[in-house]
Coordinates of C-alpha atoms in Angstrom, one line a residue:
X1 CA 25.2 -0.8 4.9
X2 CA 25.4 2.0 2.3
X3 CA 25.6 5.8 2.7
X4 CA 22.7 6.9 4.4
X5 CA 20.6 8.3 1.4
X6 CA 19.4 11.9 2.5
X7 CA 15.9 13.2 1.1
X8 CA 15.2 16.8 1.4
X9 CA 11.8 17.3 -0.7
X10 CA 8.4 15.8 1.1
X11 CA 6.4 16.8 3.3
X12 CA 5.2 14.9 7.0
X13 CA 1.6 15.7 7.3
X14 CA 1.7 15.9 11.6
X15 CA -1.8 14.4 12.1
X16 CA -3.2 13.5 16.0
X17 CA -4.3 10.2 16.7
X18 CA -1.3 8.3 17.1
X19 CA -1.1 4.9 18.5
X20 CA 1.3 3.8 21.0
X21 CA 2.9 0.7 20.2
X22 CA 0.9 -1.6 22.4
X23 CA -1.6 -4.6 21.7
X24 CA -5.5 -4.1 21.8
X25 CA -7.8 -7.1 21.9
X26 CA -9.9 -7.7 18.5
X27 CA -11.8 -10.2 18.2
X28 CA -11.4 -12.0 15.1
X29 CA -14.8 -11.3 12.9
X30 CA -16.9 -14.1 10.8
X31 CA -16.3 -12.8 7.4
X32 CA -13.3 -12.4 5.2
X33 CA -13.4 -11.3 1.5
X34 CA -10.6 -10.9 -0.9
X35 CA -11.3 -8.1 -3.1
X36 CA -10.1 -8.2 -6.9
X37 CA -9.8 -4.5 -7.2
X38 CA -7.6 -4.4 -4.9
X39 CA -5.1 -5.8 -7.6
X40 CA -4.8 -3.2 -10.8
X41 CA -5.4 -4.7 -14.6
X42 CA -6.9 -7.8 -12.7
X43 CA -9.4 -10.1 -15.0
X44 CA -10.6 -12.6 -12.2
X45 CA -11.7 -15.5 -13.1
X46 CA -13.7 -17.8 -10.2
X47 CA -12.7 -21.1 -9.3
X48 CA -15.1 -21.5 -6.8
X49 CA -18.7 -21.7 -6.1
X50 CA -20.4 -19.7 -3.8
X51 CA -21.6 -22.8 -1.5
X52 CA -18.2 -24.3 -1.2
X53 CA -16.1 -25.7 1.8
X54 CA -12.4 -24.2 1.8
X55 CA -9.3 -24.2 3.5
X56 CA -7.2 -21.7 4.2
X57 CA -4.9 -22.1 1.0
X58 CA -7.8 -23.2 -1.5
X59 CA -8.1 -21.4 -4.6
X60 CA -10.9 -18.6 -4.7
X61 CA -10.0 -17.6 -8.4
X62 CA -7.5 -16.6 -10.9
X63 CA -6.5 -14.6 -12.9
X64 CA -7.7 -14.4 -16.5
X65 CA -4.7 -13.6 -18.4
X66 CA -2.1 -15.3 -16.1
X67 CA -3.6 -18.1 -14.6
X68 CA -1.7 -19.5 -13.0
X69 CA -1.6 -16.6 -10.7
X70 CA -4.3 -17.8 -7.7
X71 CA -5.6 -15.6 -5.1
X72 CA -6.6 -18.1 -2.3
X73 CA -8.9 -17.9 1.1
X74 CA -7.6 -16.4 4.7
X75 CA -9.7 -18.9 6.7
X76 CA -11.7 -22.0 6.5
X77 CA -15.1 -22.0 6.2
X78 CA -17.6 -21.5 3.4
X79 CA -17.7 -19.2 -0.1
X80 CA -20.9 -17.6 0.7
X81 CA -20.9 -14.9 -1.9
X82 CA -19.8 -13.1 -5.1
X83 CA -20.6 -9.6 -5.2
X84 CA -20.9 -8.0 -7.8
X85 CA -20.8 -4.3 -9.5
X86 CA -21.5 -2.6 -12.4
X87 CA -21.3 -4.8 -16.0
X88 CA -21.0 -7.9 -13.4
X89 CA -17.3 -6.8 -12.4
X90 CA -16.6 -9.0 -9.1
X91 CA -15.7 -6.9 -6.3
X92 CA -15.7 -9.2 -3.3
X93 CA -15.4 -13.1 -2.8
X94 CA -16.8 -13.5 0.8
X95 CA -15.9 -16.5 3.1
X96 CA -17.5 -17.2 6.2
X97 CA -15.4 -18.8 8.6
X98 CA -15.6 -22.0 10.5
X99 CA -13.5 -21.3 13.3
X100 CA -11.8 -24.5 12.6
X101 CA -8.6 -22.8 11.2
X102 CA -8.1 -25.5 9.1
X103 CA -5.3 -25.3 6.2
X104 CA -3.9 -26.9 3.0
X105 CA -0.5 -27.9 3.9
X106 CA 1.9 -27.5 0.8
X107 CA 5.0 -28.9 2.0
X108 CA 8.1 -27.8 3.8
X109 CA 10.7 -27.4 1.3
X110 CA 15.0 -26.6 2.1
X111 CA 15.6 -23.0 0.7
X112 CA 19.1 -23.7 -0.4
X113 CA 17.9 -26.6 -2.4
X114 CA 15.5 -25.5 -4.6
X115 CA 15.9 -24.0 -7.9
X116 CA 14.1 -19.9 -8.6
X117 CA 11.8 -22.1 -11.0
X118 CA 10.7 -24.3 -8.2
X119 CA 10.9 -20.9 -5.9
X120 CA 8.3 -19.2 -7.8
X121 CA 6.1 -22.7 -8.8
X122 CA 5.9 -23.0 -4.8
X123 CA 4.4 -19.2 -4.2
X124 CA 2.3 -19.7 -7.4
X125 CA 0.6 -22.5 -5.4
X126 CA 0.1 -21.7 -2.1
X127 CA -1.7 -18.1 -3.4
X128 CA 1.2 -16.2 -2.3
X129 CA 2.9 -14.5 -5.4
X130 CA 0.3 -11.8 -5.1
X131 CA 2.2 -10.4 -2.0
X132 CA 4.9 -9.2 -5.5
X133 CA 3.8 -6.1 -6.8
X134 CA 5.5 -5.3 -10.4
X135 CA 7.1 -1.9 -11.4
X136 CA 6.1 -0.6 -14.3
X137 CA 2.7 -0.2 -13.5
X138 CA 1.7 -1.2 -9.8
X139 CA 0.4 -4.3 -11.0
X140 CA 0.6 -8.2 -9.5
X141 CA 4.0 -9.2 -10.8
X142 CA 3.8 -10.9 -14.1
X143 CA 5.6 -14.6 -12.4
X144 CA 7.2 -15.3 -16.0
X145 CA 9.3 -11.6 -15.9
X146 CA 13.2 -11.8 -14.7
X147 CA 13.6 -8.8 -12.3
X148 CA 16.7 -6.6 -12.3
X149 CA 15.8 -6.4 -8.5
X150 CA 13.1 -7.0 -5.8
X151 CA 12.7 -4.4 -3.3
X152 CA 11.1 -4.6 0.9
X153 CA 10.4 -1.4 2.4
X154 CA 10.8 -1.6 6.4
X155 CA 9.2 1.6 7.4
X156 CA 6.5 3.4 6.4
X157 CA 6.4 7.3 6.6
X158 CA 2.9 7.9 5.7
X159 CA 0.8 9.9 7.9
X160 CA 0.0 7.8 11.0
X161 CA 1.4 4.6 9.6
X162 CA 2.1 1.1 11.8
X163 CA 5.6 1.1 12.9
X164 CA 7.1 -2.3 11.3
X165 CA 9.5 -2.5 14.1
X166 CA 7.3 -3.3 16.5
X167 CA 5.2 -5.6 14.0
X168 CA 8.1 -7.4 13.3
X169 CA 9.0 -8.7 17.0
X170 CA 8.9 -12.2 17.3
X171 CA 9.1 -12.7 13.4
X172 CA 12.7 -12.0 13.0
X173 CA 13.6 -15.4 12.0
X174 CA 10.5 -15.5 9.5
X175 CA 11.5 -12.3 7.5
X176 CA 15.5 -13.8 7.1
X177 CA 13.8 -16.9 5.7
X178 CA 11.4 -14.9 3.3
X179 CA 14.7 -12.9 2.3
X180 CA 16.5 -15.8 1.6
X181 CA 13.5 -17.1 -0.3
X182 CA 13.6 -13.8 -2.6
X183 CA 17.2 -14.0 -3.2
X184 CA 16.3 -17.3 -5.3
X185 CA 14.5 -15.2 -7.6
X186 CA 16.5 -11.6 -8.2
X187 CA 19.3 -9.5 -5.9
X188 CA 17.0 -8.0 -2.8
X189 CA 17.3 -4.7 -1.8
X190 CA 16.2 -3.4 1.4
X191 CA 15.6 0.0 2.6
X192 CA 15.6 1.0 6.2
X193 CA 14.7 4.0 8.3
X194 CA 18.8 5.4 9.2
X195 CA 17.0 6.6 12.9
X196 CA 17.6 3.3 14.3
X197 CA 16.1 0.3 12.4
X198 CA 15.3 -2.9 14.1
X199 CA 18.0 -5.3 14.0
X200 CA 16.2 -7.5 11.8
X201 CA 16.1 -4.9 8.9
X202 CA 19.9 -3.5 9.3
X203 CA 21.5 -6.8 10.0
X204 CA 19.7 -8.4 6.9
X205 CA 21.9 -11.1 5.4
X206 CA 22.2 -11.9 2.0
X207 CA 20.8 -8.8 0.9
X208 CA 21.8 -4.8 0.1
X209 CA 20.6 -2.8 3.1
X210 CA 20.4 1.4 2.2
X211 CA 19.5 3.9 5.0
X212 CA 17.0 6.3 4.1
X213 CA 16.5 10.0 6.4
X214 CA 14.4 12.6 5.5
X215 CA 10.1 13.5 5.3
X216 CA 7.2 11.5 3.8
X217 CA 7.7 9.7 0.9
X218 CA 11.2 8.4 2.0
X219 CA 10.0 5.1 3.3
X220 CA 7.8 4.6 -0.2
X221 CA 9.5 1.3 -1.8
X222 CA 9.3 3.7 -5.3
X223 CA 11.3 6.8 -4.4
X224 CA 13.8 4.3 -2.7
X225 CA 14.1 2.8 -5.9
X226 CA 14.7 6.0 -7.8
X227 CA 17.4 6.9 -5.8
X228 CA 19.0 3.3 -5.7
X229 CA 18.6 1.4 -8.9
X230 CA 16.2 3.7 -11.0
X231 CA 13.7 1.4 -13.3
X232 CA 14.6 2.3 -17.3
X233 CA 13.0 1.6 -20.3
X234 CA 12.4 -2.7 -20.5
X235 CA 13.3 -3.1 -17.0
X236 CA 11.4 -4.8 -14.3
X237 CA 11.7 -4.5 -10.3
X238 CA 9.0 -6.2 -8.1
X239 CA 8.2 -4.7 -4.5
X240 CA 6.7 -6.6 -1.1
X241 CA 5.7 -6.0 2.0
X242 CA 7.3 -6.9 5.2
X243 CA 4.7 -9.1 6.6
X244 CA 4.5 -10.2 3.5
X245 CA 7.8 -11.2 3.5
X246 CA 7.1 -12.9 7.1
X247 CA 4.5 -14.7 5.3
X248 CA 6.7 -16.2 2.7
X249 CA 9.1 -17.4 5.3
X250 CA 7.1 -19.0 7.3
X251 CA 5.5 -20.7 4.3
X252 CA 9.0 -22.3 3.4
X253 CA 9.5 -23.1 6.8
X254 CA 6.2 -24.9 7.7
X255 CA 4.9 -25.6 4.7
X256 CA 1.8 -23.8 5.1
X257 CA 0.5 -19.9 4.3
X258 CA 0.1 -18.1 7.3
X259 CA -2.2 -15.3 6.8
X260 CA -2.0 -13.3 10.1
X261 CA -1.7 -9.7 9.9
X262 CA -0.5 -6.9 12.9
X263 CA -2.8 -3.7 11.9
X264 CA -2.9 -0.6 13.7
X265 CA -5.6 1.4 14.0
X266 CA -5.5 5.1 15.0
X267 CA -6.8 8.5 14.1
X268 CA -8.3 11.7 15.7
X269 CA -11.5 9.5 15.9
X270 CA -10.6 6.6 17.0
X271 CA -11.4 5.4 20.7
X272 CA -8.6 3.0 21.5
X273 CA -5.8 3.6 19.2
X274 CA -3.3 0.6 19.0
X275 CA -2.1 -2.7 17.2
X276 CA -4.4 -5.8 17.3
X277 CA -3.8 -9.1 14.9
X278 CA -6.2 -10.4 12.3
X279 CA -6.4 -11.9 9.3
X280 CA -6.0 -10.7 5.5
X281 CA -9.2 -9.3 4.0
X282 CA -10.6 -9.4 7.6
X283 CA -14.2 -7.5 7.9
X284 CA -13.4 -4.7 10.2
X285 CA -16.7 -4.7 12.0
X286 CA -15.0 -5.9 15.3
X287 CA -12.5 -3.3 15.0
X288 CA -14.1 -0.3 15.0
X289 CA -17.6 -1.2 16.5
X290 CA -18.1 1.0 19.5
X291 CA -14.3 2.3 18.8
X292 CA -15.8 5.8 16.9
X293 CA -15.5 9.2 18.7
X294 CA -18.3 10.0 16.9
X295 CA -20.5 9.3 13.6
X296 CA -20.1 11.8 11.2
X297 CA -16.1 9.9 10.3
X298 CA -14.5 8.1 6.8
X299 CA -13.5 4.9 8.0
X300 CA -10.1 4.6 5.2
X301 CA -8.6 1.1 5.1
X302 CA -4.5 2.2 4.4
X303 CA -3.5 5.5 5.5
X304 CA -5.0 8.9 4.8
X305 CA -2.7 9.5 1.6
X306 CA -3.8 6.5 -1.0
X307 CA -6.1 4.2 1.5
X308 CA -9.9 2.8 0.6
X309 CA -12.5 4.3 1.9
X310 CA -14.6 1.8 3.7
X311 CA -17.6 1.0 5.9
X312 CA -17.9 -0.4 9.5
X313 CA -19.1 -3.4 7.5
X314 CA -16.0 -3.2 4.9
X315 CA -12.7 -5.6 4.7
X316 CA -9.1 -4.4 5.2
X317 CA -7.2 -4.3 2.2
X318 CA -4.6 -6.9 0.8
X319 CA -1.8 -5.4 1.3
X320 CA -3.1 -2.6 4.3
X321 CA -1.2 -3.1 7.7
X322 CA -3.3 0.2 8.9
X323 CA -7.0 1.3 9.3
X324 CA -7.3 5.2 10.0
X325 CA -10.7 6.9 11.3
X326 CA -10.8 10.5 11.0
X327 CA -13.4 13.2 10.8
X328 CA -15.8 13.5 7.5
X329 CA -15.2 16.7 5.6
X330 CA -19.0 17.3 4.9
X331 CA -19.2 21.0 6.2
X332 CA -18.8 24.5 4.7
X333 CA -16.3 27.1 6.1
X334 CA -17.3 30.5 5.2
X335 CA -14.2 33.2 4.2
X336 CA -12.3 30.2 5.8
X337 CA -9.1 31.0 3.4
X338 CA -8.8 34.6 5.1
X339 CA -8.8 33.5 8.5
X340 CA -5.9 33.8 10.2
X341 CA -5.7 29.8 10.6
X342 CA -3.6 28.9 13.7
X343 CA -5.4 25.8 14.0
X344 CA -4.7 24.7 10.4
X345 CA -2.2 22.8 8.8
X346 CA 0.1 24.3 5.7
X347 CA 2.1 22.6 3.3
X348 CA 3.4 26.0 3.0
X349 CA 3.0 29.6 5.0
X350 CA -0.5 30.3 3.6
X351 CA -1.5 30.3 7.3
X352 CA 0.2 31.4 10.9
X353 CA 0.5 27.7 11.9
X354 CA 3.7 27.6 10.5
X355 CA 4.7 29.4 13.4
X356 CA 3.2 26.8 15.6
X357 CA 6.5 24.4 15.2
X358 CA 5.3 20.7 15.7
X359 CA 1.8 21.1 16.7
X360 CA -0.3 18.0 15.6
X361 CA -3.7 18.8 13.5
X362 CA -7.0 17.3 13.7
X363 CA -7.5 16.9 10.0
X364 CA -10.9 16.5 8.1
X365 CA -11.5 15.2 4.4
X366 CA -12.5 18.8 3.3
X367 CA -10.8 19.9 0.2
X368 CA -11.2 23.4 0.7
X369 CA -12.0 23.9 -2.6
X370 CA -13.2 22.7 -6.0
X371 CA -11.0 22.0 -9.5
X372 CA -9.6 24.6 -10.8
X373 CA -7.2 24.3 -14.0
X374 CA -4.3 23.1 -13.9
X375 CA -1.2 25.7 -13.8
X376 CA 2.6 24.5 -13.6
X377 CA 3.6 26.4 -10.1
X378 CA 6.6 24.2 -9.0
X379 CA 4.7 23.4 -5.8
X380 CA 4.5 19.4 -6.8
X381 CA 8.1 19.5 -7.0
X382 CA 8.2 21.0 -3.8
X383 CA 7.1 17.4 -2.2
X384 CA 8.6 14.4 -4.9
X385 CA 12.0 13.7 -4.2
X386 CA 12.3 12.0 -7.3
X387 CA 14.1 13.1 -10.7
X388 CA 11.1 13.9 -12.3
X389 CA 9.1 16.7 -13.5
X390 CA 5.8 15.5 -11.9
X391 CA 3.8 18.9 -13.8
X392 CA 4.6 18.0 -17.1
X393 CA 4.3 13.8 -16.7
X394 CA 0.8 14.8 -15.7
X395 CA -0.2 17.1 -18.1
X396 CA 1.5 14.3 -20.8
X397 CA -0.7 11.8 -19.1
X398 CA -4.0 14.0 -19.7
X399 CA -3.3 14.7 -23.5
X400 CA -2.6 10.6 -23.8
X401 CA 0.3 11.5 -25.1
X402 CA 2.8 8.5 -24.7
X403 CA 6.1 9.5 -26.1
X404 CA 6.3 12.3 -23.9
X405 CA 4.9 10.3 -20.5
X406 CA 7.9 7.5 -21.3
X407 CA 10.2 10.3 -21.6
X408 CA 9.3 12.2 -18.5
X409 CA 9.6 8.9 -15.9
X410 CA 6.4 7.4 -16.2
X411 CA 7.3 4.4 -15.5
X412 CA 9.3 4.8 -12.1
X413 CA 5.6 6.0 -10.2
X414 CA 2.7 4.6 -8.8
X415 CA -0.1 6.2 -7.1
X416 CA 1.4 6.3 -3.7
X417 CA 4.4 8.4 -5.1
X418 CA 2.7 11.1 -6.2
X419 CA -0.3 11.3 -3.1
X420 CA 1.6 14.4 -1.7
X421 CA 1.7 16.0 -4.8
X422 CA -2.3 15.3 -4.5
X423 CA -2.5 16.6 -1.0
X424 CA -0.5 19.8 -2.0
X425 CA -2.1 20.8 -5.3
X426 CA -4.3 23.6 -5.2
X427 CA -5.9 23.1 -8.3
X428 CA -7.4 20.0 -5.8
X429 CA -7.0 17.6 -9.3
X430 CA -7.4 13.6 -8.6
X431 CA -3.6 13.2 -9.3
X432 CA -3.4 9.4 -8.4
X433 CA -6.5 8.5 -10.5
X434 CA -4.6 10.8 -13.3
X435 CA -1.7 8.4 -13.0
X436 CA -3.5 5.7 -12.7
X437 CA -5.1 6.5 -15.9
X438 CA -1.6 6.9 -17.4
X439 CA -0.8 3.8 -16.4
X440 CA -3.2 2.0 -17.7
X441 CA -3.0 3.1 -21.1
X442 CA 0.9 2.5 -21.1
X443 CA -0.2 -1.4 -20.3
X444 CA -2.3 -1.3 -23.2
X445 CA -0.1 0.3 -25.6
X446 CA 2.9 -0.6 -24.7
X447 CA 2.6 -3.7 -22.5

């Protein structure tokens, strides 16, 4: 193992509503769905029709512009809808299961044997490239691209996030396999948590292990890359989860793609806080019925930071490991900035609970406050442990103007990045929508 790689800037946002590291029974729900947006620049293009039988492995859709790219079903069962938003844009592919857990089988295959080409043709089949994620741009990595590097995360510092090693007991031998699998394709990097990481993380072999200390965002796969193997100009690095590593493992090993997922759910409003197991794109009816403190709460499918908000009826996200309940925000606080404010959290010492040490906080969605223009105050710096002026990138973003966002680092962040710099700014400005903007264009003008 490397130095440990110290972080001083961030900021951990000490929420209540943390869930012990025990197992809660779920019961599995009847509907999946596997949700296009949750993949960015995505053109999907169906494969199948709403009235179809599936396995779990068949092919749901494509994608338009790469396709052989195939998002695939979680269960067995039937494709019993399409919905739909505004200008027809598909937004869900629902299956209902069968219970019969039936799956394609795509072949056990010998890592050492097999060639990267044959590596990547085997994910591309069994639906399970998706899991890369491709920097620049946070998008579904492009399988034609040569990586400098691929990089796995193994803990998550986010407010309230699943600890992975717990998740990951039982699966040790899985996530070696998926890390051998990667190393076909480009050198892997893995960052670990230097407090003590599961043996399965900081005995990886065949990889570059580099211990990370310090607040939220050091376990965000991006600022380890910044401070590791920074992304320049023409360069590509693809990122994964670690049960999405687990995933790719055991689809070497056995041949077929396990979709199983350990979630936690926690959160000042939730009931009974703790891990269960489900299924990718699993509705979450059956996790939070009768599990609410009360109804007046945003049900957020990911953390607090960058998750979806969803409904008791919605589906966990792709790549989500965590579903957080906290209060709604939907209430008015008169003179609320003058108060004293013992019982409220600061990034900063605009109120006495500074003094309050490690006090946890019961945290709502307000804003406490409306847009306001944009002024350069160094506070964004404050939290982004990355070398990069995060003021000026954004104000380059917003003036479209893309000499100056290449220059200032643009492509080394995704939303998830900046989401502290979001939570601190007072001028309350959609910061990862702003990015995501900026992102977007740079895929359309640059490529």
């Amino acid at each position: 193992m490397s130095d440990v790689i110290k972080l001083k800037k961030g900021l951990d946002i000490r929420l209540e509503g943390k869930a012990e590291t025990v197992f809660t029974h779920v019961a599995l729900p009847e509907l999946y769905a596997i949700k296009p947006t949750d993949f960015h620049n995505l053109v999907p293009k169906m494969v199948a029709k709403v009235g179809d039988k599936v396995e779990a492995g068949s092919v749901l859709f494509v994608d338009k512009k790469q396709p052989e790219v195939k998002f695939v079903s979680p269960v067995s069962g039937e494709l019993i809808a399409v919905n739909r938003g505004e200008r027809r844009v598909i937004l869900e592919v629902v299956v209902k299961a069968d219970g019969q857990n039936s799956t394609v089988d795509f072949g056990k295959a010998d890592i050492a044997s097999l060639s990267r080409k044959q590596v990547i043709e085997k994910m591309l089949e069994a639906g399970a490239w998706p899991y890369f994620k491709q920097r620049p741009y946070n998008i579904v990595a492009d399988p034609t691209a040569e990586p400098k590097a691929i990089f796995v995360s193994t803990f998550d510092s986010a407010p309230l996030a699943p600890d992975f090693d717990f998740i990951i007991k039982g699966n040790e031998e899985a996530f070696q396999k998926g890390l051998d699998v990667l190393n076909k394709i480009a050198p892997v990097f893995v960052g670990v948590h230097n407090n003590g990481a599961a043996p399965a993380f900081s005995n990886a072999k065949g990889v570059t292990v580099n211990a990370f200390e310090g607040p939220h965002p050091a376990g965000c796969v991006g600022v380890q890359i910044n401070h590791v193997s920074p992304i320049n100009a023409g360069e590509k690095v693809f990122t994964i989860g670690v049960q999405e590593v687990v995933a790719v493992g055991k689809l070497f090993s056995t041949g077929v793609h396990d979709f199983g997922r350990v979630v936690v759910i926690d959160g000042s409003e939730v009931a009974q806080k703790g891990y269960f197991r489900t299924i990718v794109g699993a509705q979450l009816s059956t996790a939070v019925a009768n599990n609410q403190l009360s109804d007046n709460v945003r049900i957020i499918s990911g953390n607090v930071l960058t998750g979806t908000e969803v409904n008791a009826e919605g589906y966990l996200g792709f790549y989500d490991s965590q579903v957080t309940i906290i209060p709604e925000g939907n209430h008015y606080e008169m003179f609320g900035w003058a108060l004293p404010g013992f019982n409220k959290f600061s990034a900063g010492r605009t109120f006495f609970s500074w003094l309050t040490g490690s006090k946890l906080y019961k945290l709502d969605t307000n804003t406490h406050g409306e847009r306001r223009a944009f002024v350069v105050s160094n506070e964004l710096d404050k939290v982004f442990p990355m070398d990069i002026y995060p003021e000026y990138l954004f104000k380059a973003i917003m003036a479209q103007d893309i000499d100056k966002m290449d220059q200032l680092g643009i492509y080394e962040v995704v939303e998830e990045d900046v989401a502290l710099c979001e939570f601190v700014c007072t001028s309350k400005l959609p910061l990862q929508k702003i990015l995501r903007n900026g992102l977007d264009l740079m895929v359309k003008e640059v490529g």
